């Protein structure tokens, strides 16, 4: 078990490059299941979750090659299985993304039903209802979803809420279905748009990705693709908060500020100077931080994946901030750890009231999920003294070389074996 040690109190300065987006790379690797030739991805981050999906694809008979330099080749020409076992799904819920593509390509799939997760119950009922609407038969037995269909057929799918991986799963399934599918309200996240672009490059006929309604005209065959994964907007946002919370000055490169509208607006409201270029964000924080009110929402709203990071930033603002989490029912677990570092935060239901202006002091804290771990690292950067964050494996699922990147910006941070 590894842990991260941080000596806080040093302002970050310099340039940092953002890696490819985990949540875009995962569905793109899975999309290779829809065709029988070599698909190549560039800008794939070296992360735990990417290795997990690679391992799952390999178990299905797919050839996954790490070509180095962030390039990965995925070839499902010899696809021989249709099962995603419990051992993998329990370590990464996004494994459920194989469900739609496997039914579309092989006529069936057996995927372990994901259990609850640290941040919420996270059911997948909308993935299943959508697949049923596309004509799949679905049976749940022994903890596994068994779905099958001779050929999926297009349908009008009305989702209860705009689920991100649900939209991706159904878009991939519908790409090879007979006839027209309509998904509404579809998730509008940049990762969904990125997947739609790739599917279209493969020969799919998808319109409306990025809007509330996605229309898919099914085709009989899809071809291999090459694509560069979009930059990770949450990693970029996390570095922006790192710059702000240490009163530093950082230029974030290789990013897409146009994917970060809600985050940039909130940071500016809080008094952080943010200058956005086409692929860069210059972030500077000189004056005092102002408190903000923020409510998480599906894209283009403020992302739930940035909520923990904004919460820690607000502990340093002069006044009371109100942070409302609306996407996941248990995503304020970092609060208890932040309190151990001196933060004054009250929680009622899904609302955190942050009484800012309390200095943070280094402590031993424990990460509970990916974004909560990032928030604890940020707290450690701002705190006086030494912070030790345990359960670093959460962080390694979603942040590529984070301690190296932060150290290059002047942070005193290193990894230790516990
Ligand atoms: N939901 C349902 N039924 C469903 C699907 C979702 O009730 O069938 C609910 C969920 O329980 C949640 C809400 O809908 O309350 C939104 O969940 P969504 O399905 O959109 O989340 P996801 O697709 O499982 C992706 C990201 C998450 C990110 C969320 C929200 C990937 C691989 N994961 O999850 O990323 O928080 O969208 O933006 O794309 C992370 O990277 O740390 C992370 C958790």
Tab-separated table of C-alpha atoms and ligand atoms in Angstrom:
chain	number	residue	atom	x	y	z
A	1	UNK	CA	0.000	0.000	0.000
A	2	UNK	CA	1.395	3.408	-0.945
A	3	UNK	CA	0.795	6.829	0.502
A	4	UNK	CA	1.479	10.384	-0.591
A	5	UNK	CA	3.416	12.767	1.631
A	6	UNK	CA	3.094	16.528	1.192
A	7	UNK	CA	4.911	19.362	2.929
A	8	UNK	CA	2.469	22.198	2.456
A	9	UNK	CA	2.762	25.939	2.161
A	10	UNK	CA	4.691	26.374	-1.107
A	11	UNK	CA	3.081	28.388	-3.926
A	12	UNK	CA	3.005	26.501	-7.229
A	13	UNK	CA	4.653	28.139	-10.217
A	14	UNK	CA	5.331	27.124	-13.800
A	15	UNK	CA	3.706	25.097	-16.559
A	16	UNK	CA	1.952	21.772	-16.419
A	17	UNK	CA	0.570	19.656	-19.268
A	18	UNK	CA	-2.765	17.904	-18.920
A	19	UNK	CA	-3.040	14.221	-19.883
A	20	UNK	CA	-5.738	12.550	-21.976
A	21	UNK	CA	-9.136	12.155	-20.345
A	22	UNK	CA	-9.694	8.839	-18.586
A	23	UNK	CA	-13.454	9.098	-19.026
A	24	UNK	CA	-13.060	9.665	-22.768
A	25	UNK	CA	-10.386	6.976	-23.272
A	26	UNK	CA	-12.429	4.232	-21.546
A	27	UNK	CA	-15.428	4.287	-23.946
A	28	UNK	CA	-13.098	4.772	-26.951
A	29	UNK	CA	-11.166	1.600	-26.092
A	30	UNK	CA	-14.485	-0.224	-25.716
A	31	UNK	CA	-15.717	1.138	-29.074
A	32	UNK	CA	-13.050	-1.036	-30.710
A	33	UNK	CA	-15.330	-3.994	-29.854
A	34	UNK	CA	-17.697	-2.789	-32.583
A	35	UNK	CA	-15.267	-3.555	-35.408
A	36	UNK	CA	-12.876	-6.311	-36.440
A	37	UNK	CA	-9.648	-4.458	-37.132
A	38	UNK	CA	-6.896	-2.481	-35.391
A	39	UNK	CA	-8.063	0.765	-33.758
A	40	UNK	CA	-5.420	3.227	-32.573
A	41	UNK	CA	-5.699	5.776	-29.823
A	42	UNK	CA	-3.204	8.488	-28.923
A	43	UNK	CA	-2.986	10.571	-25.722
A	44	UNK	CA	-4.175	7.628	-23.611
A	45	UNK	CA	-3.259	8.297	-19.960
A	46	UNK	CA	-1.261	5.670	-18.049
A	47	UNK	CA	-3.780	4.976	-15.304
A	48	UNK	CA	-5.172	2.148	-13.223
A	49	UNK	CA	-8.604	2.333	-14.889
A	50	UNK	CA	-7.082	2.177	-18.380
A	51	UNK	CA	-5.171	-0.983	-17.419
A	52	UNK	CA	-8.374	-2.460	-15.986
A	53	UNK	CA	-10.386	-1.924	-19.180
A	54	UNK	CA	-7.407	-3.246	-21.192
A	55	UNK	CA	-7.403	-6.372	-19.019
A	56	UNK	CA	-11.131	-6.844	-19.501
A	57	UNK	CA	-10.842	-6.485	-23.293
A	58	UNK	CA	-7.988	-9.021	-23.315
A	59	UNK	CA	-10.153	-11.507	-21.425
A	60	UNK	CA	-12.662	-11.135	-24.259
A	61	UNK	CA	-9.997	-12.190	-26.763
A	62	UNK	CA	-9.192	-8.631	-27.855
A	63	UNK	CA	-5.569	-7.759	-28.579
A	64	UNK	CA	-4.527	-4.674	-26.607
A	65	UNK	CA	-1.031	-3.312	-27.312
A	66	UNK	CA	0.688	-0.503	-25.510
A	67	UNK	CA	2.665	1.168	-28.312
A	68	UNK	CA	4.369	3.605	-25.913
A	69	UNK	CA	4.095	7.385	-25.714
A	70	UNK	CA	0.399	7.222	-24.840
A	71	UNK	CA	-0.480	5.203	-27.967
A	72	UNK	CA	-2.633	2.101	-27.616
A	73	UNK	CA	-3.816	-0.321	-30.307
A	74	UNK	CA	-6.977	-2.330	-29.713
A	75	UNK	CA	-7.959	-5.078	-32.135
A	76	UNK	CA	-11.161	-7.073	-31.634
A	77	UNK	CA	-10.735	-9.208	-34.787
A	78	UNK	CA	-10.507	-12.336	-32.635
A	79	UNK	CA	-13.232	-11.441	-30.158
A	80	UNK	CA	-14.006	-14.725	-28.415
A	81	UNK	CA	-15.851	-13.931	-25.203
A	82	UNK	CA	-18.821	-11.947	-24.032
A	83	UNK	CA	-18.397	-11.907	-20.255
A	84	UNK	CA	-17.255	-9.133	-17.885
A	85	UNK	CA	-16.548	-10.930	-14.605
A	86	UNK	CA	-17.268	-9.668	-11.099
A	87	UNK	CA	-13.529	-9.373	-10.240
A	88	UNK	CA	-13.113	-6.631	-12.860
A	89	UNK	CA	-16.467	-4.884	-12.636
A	90	UNK	CA	-16.129	-4.539	-8.872
A	91	UNK	CA	-12.830	-2.682	-9.303
A	92	UNK	CA	-14.187	-0.421	-12.043
A	93	UNK	CA	-17.857	0.276	-12.721
A	94	UNK	CA	-17.111	1.676	-16.181
A	95	UNK	CA	-16.575	-1.986	-17.220
A	96	UNK	CA	-20.330	-1.996	-17.799
A	97	UNK	CA	-19.583	-0.041	-21.007
A	98	UNK	CA	-18.924	-3.357	-22.763
A	99	UNK	CA	-22.552	-4.413	-22.367
A	100	UNK	CA	-24.080	-2.548	-25.322
A	101	UNK	CA	-21.211	-3.150	-27.775
A	102	UNK	CA	-21.073	-6.899	-26.979
A	103	UNK	CA	-24.806	-7.393	-27.538
A	104	UNK	CA	-24.542	-5.403	-30.770
A	105	UNK	CA	-21.529	-7.316	-32.085
A	106	UNK	CA	-21.930	-10.848	-30.604
A	107	UNK	CA	-25.661	-10.998	-29.961
A	108	UNK	CA	-25.113	-11.447	-26.244
A	109	UNK	CA	-23.245	-10.263	-23.147
A	110	UNK	CA	-22.854	-11.426	-19.573
A	111	UNK	CA	-21.750	-8.605	-17.342
A	112	UNK	CA	-21.543	-8.597	-13.567
A	113	UNK	CA	-24.029	-6.151	-12.071
A	114	UNK	CA	-21.933	-3.462	-10.355
A	115	UNK	CA	-22.610	-3.153	-6.642
A	116	UNK	CA	-22.844	0.103	-4.702
A	117	UNK	CA	-19.900	2.459	-4.703
A	118	UNK	CA	-18.316	4.852	-2.184
A	119	UNK	CA	-20.015	7.874	-3.740
A	120	UNK	CA	-23.528	6.459	-4.199
A	121	UNK	CA	-25.717	3.507	-5.163
A	122	UNK	CA	-25.124	4.175	-8.864
A	123	UNK	CA	-27.724	1.866	-10.418
A	124	UNK	CA	-27.547	1.015	-14.124
A	125	UNK	CA	-31.293	0.649	-14.659
A	126	UNK	CA	-31.236	3.241	-17.470
A	127	UNK	CA	-28.553	1.316	-19.397
A	128	UNK	CA	-30.733	-1.807	-19.108
A	129	UNK	CA	-34.059	-0.114	-19.920
A	130	UNK	CA	-32.427	1.444	-22.996
A	131	UNK	CA	-31.075	-1.893	-24.186
A	132	UNK	CA	-34.486	-3.467	-23.668
A	133	UNK	CA	-36.029	-0.694	-25.749
A	134	UNK	CA	-33.515	-1.646	-28.463
A	135	UNK	CA	-34.973	-5.166	-28.360
A	136	UNK	CA	-32.538	-6.958	-26.047
A	137	UNK	CA	-33.819	-9.615	-23.658
A	138	UNK	CA	-32.362	-9.135	-20.201
A	139	UNK	CA	-32.172	-11.547	-17.305
A	140	UNK	CA	-30.431	-11.045	-13.978
A	141	UNK	CA	-29.039	-14.228	-12.448
A	142	UNK	CA	-26.277	-15.011	-9.964
A	143	UNK	CA	-25.282	-11.341	-9.830
A	144	UNK	CA	-24.838	-11.162	-13.602
A	145	UNK	CA	-26.814	-9.371	-16.280
A	146	UNK	CA	-27.353	-11.624	-19.255
A	147	UNK	CA	-28.495	-9.641	-22.289
A	148	UNK	CA	-29.101	-11.006	-25.753
A	149	UNK	CA	-30.680	-10.070	-29.084
A	150	UNK	CA	-30.379	-11.504	-32.578
A	151	UNK	CA	-30.150	-7.953	-33.970
A	152	UNK	CA	-30.915	-4.823	-32.034
A	153	UNK	CA	-33.476	-2.516	-33.587
A	154	UNK	CA	-33.690	1.259	-33.305
A	155	UNK	CA	-36.018	2.760	-30.712
A	156	UNK	CA	-37.095	5.948	-29.012
A	157	UNK	CA	-35.233	5.863	-25.696
A	158	UNK	CA	-36.386	8.211	-22.971
A	159	UNK	CA	-33.926	8.258	-20.109
A	160	UNK	CA	-34.973	9.168	-16.548
A	161	UNK	CA	-31.805	11.280	-16.313
A	162	UNK	CA	-28.900	12.060	-18.646
A	163	UNK	CA	-26.507	9.307	-17.572
A	164	UNK	CA	-23.014	9.640	-19.066
A	165	UNK	CA	-21.937	6.005	-19.428
A	166	UNK	CA	-25.589	5.056	-20.079
A	167	UNK	CA	-25.701	7.398	-23.083
A	168	UNK	CA	-22.336	6.011	-24.277
A	169	UNK	CA	-23.434	2.392	-23.869
A	170	UNK	CA	-26.675	2.942	-25.776
A	171	UNK	CA	-25.052	5.047	-28.487
A	172	UNK	CA	-22.569	2.216	-29.189
A	173	UNK	CA	-25.326	-0.418	-29.217
A	174	UNK	CA	-27.621	1.674	-31.432
A	175	UNK	CA	-24.810	2.378	-33.922
A	176	UNK	CA	-25.122	-1.242	-35.133
A	177	UNK	CA	-28.912	-1.599	-34.634
A	178	UNK	CA	-31.407	-1.796	-37.501
A	179	UNK	CA	-33.170	1.528	-37.952
A	180	UNK	CA	-33.273	4.831	-36.129
A	181	UNK	CA	-32.706	5.452	-32.402
A	182	UNK	CA	-33.360	8.605	-30.458
A	183	UNK	CA	-31.858	9.084	-26.981
A	184	UNK	CA	-33.257	11.855	-24.799
A	185	UNK	CA	-32.292	13.460	-22.454
A	186	UNK	CA	-28.814	12.428	-23.556
A	187	UNK	CA	-25.716	13.304	-21.528
A	188	UNK	CA	-23.967	16.295	-23.138
A	189	UNK	CA	-20.485	15.802	-21.658
A	190	UNK	CA	-17.460	16.353	-23.972
A	191	UNK	CA	-16.585	12.664	-23.491
A	192	UNK	CA	-19.936	11.699	-25.084
A	193	UNK	CA	-19.255	14.042	-28.008
A	194	UNK	CA	-15.768	12.561	-28.412
A	195	UNK	CA	-17.221	9.043	-28.591
A	196	UNK	CA	-19.864	10.111	-31.136
A	197	UNK	CA	-17.141	11.643	-33.329
A	198	UNK	CA	-15.163	8.414	-33.244
A	199	UNK	CA	-18.220	6.273	-33.984
A	200	UNK	CA	-19.014	8.514	-36.957
A	201	UNK	CA	-15.442	8.140	-38.145
A	202	UNK	CA	-16.021	4.371	-37.958
A	203	UNK	CA	-19.003	4.762	-40.289
A	204	UNK	CA	-21.821	5.294	-37.788
A	205	UNK	CA	-24.515	7.876	-38.465
A	206	UNK	CA	-24.949	9.874	-35.274
A	207	UNK	CA	-26.302	13.413	-34.990
A	208	UNK	CA	-26.885	15.730	-32.067
A	209	UNK	CA	-24.128	14.617	-29.675
A	210	UNK	CA	-23.564	17.497	-27.273
A	211	UNK	CA	-27.266	18.367	-27.316
A	212	UNK	CA	-30.169	16.885	-25.354
A	213	UNK	CA	-31.235	14.599	-28.167
A	214	UNK	CA	-28.984	12.192	-29.993
A	215	UNK	CA	-30.204	10.495	-33.162
A	216	UNK	CA	-28.554	7.400	-34.509
A	217	UNK	CA	-29.245	5.783	-37.855
A	218	UNK	CA	-28.037	2.216	-37.432
A	219	UNK	CA	-25.534	0.736	-39.909
A	220	UNK	CA	-24.587	-2.882	-40.613
A	221	UNK	CA	-20.842	-2.496	-40.315
A	222	UNK	CA	-18.272	-0.272	-38.587
A	223	UNK	CA	-14.586	0.152	-39.522
A	224	UNK	CA	-11.401	0.621	-37.460
A	225	UNK	CA	-10.425	4.148	-36.411
A	226	UNK	CA	-7.539	6.298	-35.238
A	227	UNK	CA	-8.133	9.054	-32.736
A	228	UNK	CA	-6.480	11.322	-30.177
A	229	UNK	CA	-8.179	11.343	-26.784
A	230	UNK	CA	-9.408	14.778	-25.619
A	231	UNK	CA	-7.610	16.416	-22.670
A	232	UNK	CA	-8.835	15.643	-19.165
A	233	UNK	CA	-10.995	18.581	-18.088
A	234	UNK	CA	-11.107	17.419	-14.471
A	235	UNK	CA	-7.320	17.134	-14.248
A	236	UNK	CA	-7.050	20.667	-15.709
A	237	UNK	CA	-9.590	21.939	-13.168
A	238	UNK	CA	-7.709	20.226	-10.354
A	239	UNK	CA	-4.441	21.971	-11.335
A	240	UNK	CA	-6.296	25.291	-11.531
A	241	UNK	CA	-7.429	24.818	-7.933
A	242	UNK	CA	-3.890	23.764	-6.944
A	243	UNK	CA	-2.579	27.056	-8.307
A	244	UNK	CA	-5.303	29.041	-6.543
A	245	UNK	CA	-5.113	27.324	-3.168
A	246	UNK	CA	-1.345	27.870	-2.920
A	247	UNK	CA	-1.611	31.522	-4.094
A	248	UNK	CA	0.556	30.499	-7.029
A	249	UNK	CA	0.773	31.168	-10.747
A	250	UNK	CA	0.444	28.229	-13.114
A	251	UNK	CA	-0.088	27.852	-16.842
A	252	UNK	CA	-1.977	24.691	-17.671
A	253	UNK	CA	-1.225	23.514	-21.192
A	254	UNK	CA	-2.687	20.874	-23.557
A	255	UNK	CA	-6.177	21.498	-22.221
A	256	UNK	CA	-9.566	22.523	-23.606
A	257	UNK	CA	-10.805	25.603	-21.712
A	258	UNK	CA	-14.019	25.405	-23.764
A	259	UNK	CA	-14.836	22.210	-21.814
A	260	UNK	CA	-14.350	24.040	-18.518
A	261	UNK	CA	-16.807	26.933	-18.763
A	262	UNK	CA	-18.644	26.356	-15.470
A	263	UNK	CA	-15.400	25.727	-13.554
A	264	UNK	CA	-13.684	28.843	-14.934
A	265	UNK	CA	-16.742	30.979	-14.113
A	266	UNK	CA	-16.794	29.727	-10.510
A	267	UNK	CA	-13.052	30.256	-10.028
A	268	UNK	CA	-13.349	33.831	-11.331
A	269	UNK	CA	-16.295	34.465	-9.009
A	270	UNK	CA	-14.056	33.283	-6.178
A	271	UNK	CA	-11.477	35.893	-7.129
A	272	UNK	CA	-9.058	33.632	-8.988
A	273	UNK	CA	-7.561	35.176	-12.128
A	274	UNK	CA	-8.061	32.814	-15.045
A	275	UNK	CA	-6.938	33.618	-18.561
A	276	UNK	CA	-8.109	31.131	-21.155
A	277	UNK	CA	-6.370	30.600	-24.504
A	278	UNK	CA	-7.474	27.995	-27.059
A	279	UNK	CA	-5.479	25.220	-25.328
A	280	UNK	CA	-4.093	26.882	-22.218
A	281	UNK	CA	-5.304	28.238	-18.919
A	282	UNK	CA	-3.211	30.738	-17.003
A	283	UNK	CA	-4.276	30.712	-13.352
A	284	UNK	CA	-3.129	33.187	-10.742
A	285	UNK	CA	-4.329	33.996	-7.286
A	286	UNK	CA	-2.969	37.024	-5.544
A	287	UNK	CA	-5.799	38.610	-3.581
A	288	UNK	CA	-8.095	37.009	-1.003
A	289	UNK	CA	-10.523	34.309	-2.105
A	290	UNK	CA	-14.248	35.091	-2.078
A	291	UNK	CA	-16.892	32.550	-1.040
A	292	UNK	CA	-19.214	31.078	-3.716
A	293	UNK	CA	-22.413	29.064	-4.007
A	294	UNK	CA	-22.214	26.096	-6.290
A	295	UNK	CA	-24.599	23.339	-7.311
A	296	UNK	CA	-23.283	20.373	-9.267
A	297	UNK	CA	-25.193	19.508	-12.436
A	298	UNK	CA	-24.813	17.506	-15.635
A	299	UNK	CA	-22.688	19.204	-18.320
A	300	UNK	CA	-22.582	22.099	-19.093
A	301	UNK	CA	-23.233	22.647	-15.362
A	302	UNK	CA	-20.595	22.531	-12.659
A	303	UNK	CA	-19.134	18.973	-12.685
A	304	UNK	CA	-19.582	16.713	-9.666
A	305	UNK	CA	-16.020	15.534	-10.386
A	306	UNK	CA	-14.776	19.044	-9.379
A	307	UNK	CA	-16.964	19.420	-6.282
A	308	UNK	CA	-14.458	18.086	-3.722
A	309	UNK	CA	-11.679	20.281	-5.154
A	310	UNK	CA	-13.843	23.416	-5.008
A	311	UNK	CA	-14.888	22.561	-1.441
A	312	UNK	CA	-11.292	22.520	-0.235
A	313	UNK	CA	-10.577	25.787	-2.057
A	314	UNK	CA	-13.509	27.421	-0.269
A	315	UNK	CA	-12.041	26.529	3.128
A	316	UNK	CA	-9.548	29.295	2.326
A	317	UNK	CA	-12.137	31.887	1.190
A	318	UNK	CA	-13.153	34.810	3.359
A	319	UNK	CA	-16.754	33.972	4.178
A	320	UNK	CA	-19.361	31.227	3.921
A	321	UNK	CA	-19.700	29.072	0.811
A	322	UNK	CA	-22.571	26.720	0.066
A	323	UNK	CA	-21.877	23.646	-2.014
A	324	UNK	CA	-24.740	21.443	-3.136
A	325	UNK	CA	-24.068	18.007	-4.629
A	326	UNK	CA	-26.943	16.834	-6.812
A	327	UNK	CA	-25.464	13.999	-8.884
A	328	UNK	CA	-24.325	11.449	-6.289
A	329	UNK	CA	-25.958	10.937	-2.899
A	330	UNK	CA	-22.779	10.263	-0.920
A	331	UNK	CA	-20.133	12.490	-2.412
A	332	UNK	CA	-19.178	14.584	0.606
A	333	UNK	CA	-16.984	11.959	2.264
A	334	UNK	CA	-13.914	14.202	1.983
A	335	UNK	CA	-15.488	16.651	4.435
A	336	UNK	CA	-14.737	14.511	7.489
A	337	UNK	CA	-11.079	14.251	6.432
A	338	UNK	CA	-10.859	18.011	5.728
A	339	UNK	CA	-12.211	18.658	9.224
A	340	UNK	CA	-9.275	16.702	10.613
A	341	UNK	CA	-7.057	19.267	8.893
A	342	UNK	CA	-8.845	22.191	10.516
A	343	UNK	CA	-11.617	22.951	8.009
A	344	UNK	CA	-14.916	24.173	9.383
A	345	UNK	CA	-17.630	22.575	7.256
A	346	UNK	CA	-21.203	21.672	8.190
A	347	UNK	CA	-23.045	19.025	6.195
A	348	UNK	CA	-26.815	18.695	5.941
A	349	UNK	CA	-28.027	16.127	3.467
A	350	UNK	CA	-26.303	16.914	0.196
A	351	UNK	CA	-25.268	20.437	1.151
A	352	UNK	CA	-21.909	21.437	2.580
A	353	UNK	CA	-21.645	24.849	4.215
A	354	UNK	CA	-18.020	25.868	4.305
A	355	UNK	CA	-17.019	28.476	6.872
A	356	UNK	CA	-13.897	29.734	5.157
A	357	UNK	CA	-10.779	31.386	6.401
A	358	UNK	CA	-9.604	28.589	8.693
A	359	UNK	CA	-5.933	27.704	8.241
A	360	UNK	CA	-5.329	24.051	7.368
A	361	UNK	CA	-2.770	22.014	9.240
A	362	UNK	CA	-1.142	18.858	7.902
A	363	UNK	CA	-2.563	15.540	9.137
A	364	UNK	CA	-2.825	11.856	8.277
A	365	UNK	CA	-5.904	11.447	6.102
A	366	UNK	CA	-7.486	8.691	4.084
A	367	UNK	CA	-8.750	8.861	0.510
A	368	UNK	CA	-12.211	7.391	-0.105
A	369	UNK	CA	-12.571	7.817	-3.854
A	370	UNK	CA	-10.769	9.355	-6.804
A	371	UNK	CA	-11.830	13.002	-6.560
A	372	UNK	CA	-11.822	12.979	-2.745
A	373	UNK	CA	-8.157	11.917	-2.936
A	374	UNK	CA	-7.387	14.862	-5.222
A	375	UNK	CA	-9.089	17.176	-2.736
A	376	UNK	CA	-6.908	15.861	0.097
A	377	UNK	CA	-3.756	16.411	-1.968
A	378	UNK	CA	-4.900	19.999	-2.579
A	379	UNK	CA	-5.539	20.448	1.141
A	380	UNK	CA	-2.038	19.127	1.830
A	381	UNK	CA	-0.518	21.658	-0.594
A	382	UNK	CA	-2.194	24.506	1.284
A	383	UNK	CA	-1.685	23.177	4.820
A	384	UNK	CA	1.083	24.069	7.212
A	385	UNK	CA	3.267	21.059	7.936
A	386	UNK	CA	3.091	17.488	6.715
A	387	UNK	CA	0.055	15.719	5.273
A	388	UNK	CA	0.022	11.993	4.581
A	389	UNK	CA	-2.710	10.725	2.251
A	390	UNK	CA	-3.203	6.957	2.383
A	391	UNK	CA	-5.035	4.695	-0.111
A	392	UNK	CA	-3.298	6.376	-3.020
A	393	UNK	CA	-4.601	3.698	-5.403
A	394	UNK	CA	-7.773	5.785	-5.758
A	395	UNK	CA	-5.654	8.649	-7.072
A	396	UNK	CA	-3.735	6.388	-9.450
A	397	UNK	CA	-7.014	5.368	-11.114
A	398	UNK	CA	-7.494	8.836	-12.517
A	399	UNK	CA	-4.492	11.179	-12.216
A	400	UNK	CA	-1.426	10.410	-14.319
A	401	UNK	CA	1.858	11.043	-12.458
A	402	UNK	CA	0.214	13.674	-10.293
A	403	UNK	CA	3.053	13.918	-7.775
A	404	UNK	CA	5.632	14.335	-10.549
A	405	UNK	CA	3.584	17.066	-12.198
A	406	UNK	CA	3.029	18.891	-8.892
A	407	UNK	CA	6.690	18.534	-7.909
A	408	UNK	CA	7.710	20.197	-11.194
A	409	UNK	CA	5.540	23.134	-10.137
A	410	UNK	CA	7.470	23.414	-6.883
A	411	UNK	CA	5.298	21.326	-4.569
A	412	UNK	CA	7.041	19.229	-1.919
A	413	UNK	CA	5.274	15.944	-2.557
A	414	UNK	CA	6.473	12.353	-2.749
A	415	UNK	CA	5.208	8.794	-2.582
A	416	UNK	CA	6.094	6.360	0.173
A	417	UNK	CA	5.422	2.716	0.863
A	418	UNK	CA	3.253	2.428	3.964
B	1	LIG	N1	-28.050	6.796	-12.636
B	1	LIG	C1	-29.198	6.055	-12.451
B	1	LIG	N2	-29.447	5.025	-13.316
B	1	LIG	C2	-28.603	4.708	-14.329
B	1	LIG	C3	-27.436	5.459	-14.510
B	1	LIG	C4	-27.191	6.503	-13.651
B	1	LIG	O1	-29.994	6.305	-11.535
B	1	LIG	O2	-28.895	3.752	-15.061
B	1	LIG	C5	-27.763	7.927	-11.738
B	1	LIG	C6	-26.473	7.749	-10.929
B	1	LIG	O3	-26.698	6.966	-9.775
B	1	LIG	C7	-26.097	9.178	-10.628
B	1	LIG	C8	-26.556	9.925	-11.900
B	1	LIG	O4	-27.500	9.067	-12.531
B	1	LIG	O5	-26.848	9.613	-9.532
B	1	LIG	C9	-25.459	10.270	-12.887
B	1	LIG	O6	-24.673	9.129	-13.112
B	1	LIG	P1	-23.970	8.824	-14.499
B	1	LIG	O7	-24.527	7.548	-15.027
B	1	LIG	O8	-24.019	10.006	-15.379
B	1	LIG	O9	-22.486	8.557	-14.034
B	1	LIG	P2	-21.509	7.478	-14.668
B	1	LIG	O10	-21.749	7.412	-16.117
B	1	LIG	O11	-21.545	6.236	-13.871
B	1	LIG	C10	-19.607	9.179	-15.256
B	1	LIG	C11	-18.164	9.326	-14.919
B	1	LIG	C12	-18.027	9.737	-13.459
B	1	LIG	C13	-18.770	11.059	-13.258
B	1	LIG	C14	-20.226	10.910	-13.697
B	1	LIG	C15	-21.031	12.175	-13.633
B	1	LIG	C16	-17.122	7.738	-16.410
B	1	LIG	C17	-16.381	6.464	-16.588
B	1	LIG	N3	-17.479	8.063	-15.176
B	1	LIG	O12	-20.101	8.163	-14.390
B	1	LIG	O13	-16.643	9.923	-13.203
B	1	LIG	O14	-18.725	11.443	-11.917
B	1	LIG	O15	-20.276	10.420	-15.048
B	1	LIG	O16	-20.445	13.152	-14.420
B	1	LIG	O17	-17.350	8.461	-17.372
B	1	LIG	C18	-14.726	10.063	-11.887
B	1	LIG	O18	-14.068	10.194	-12.922
B	1	LIG	O19	-14.231	10.278	-10.733
B	1	LIG	C19	-16.122	9.663	-11.970
B	1	LIG	C20	-16.792	9.140	-10.942
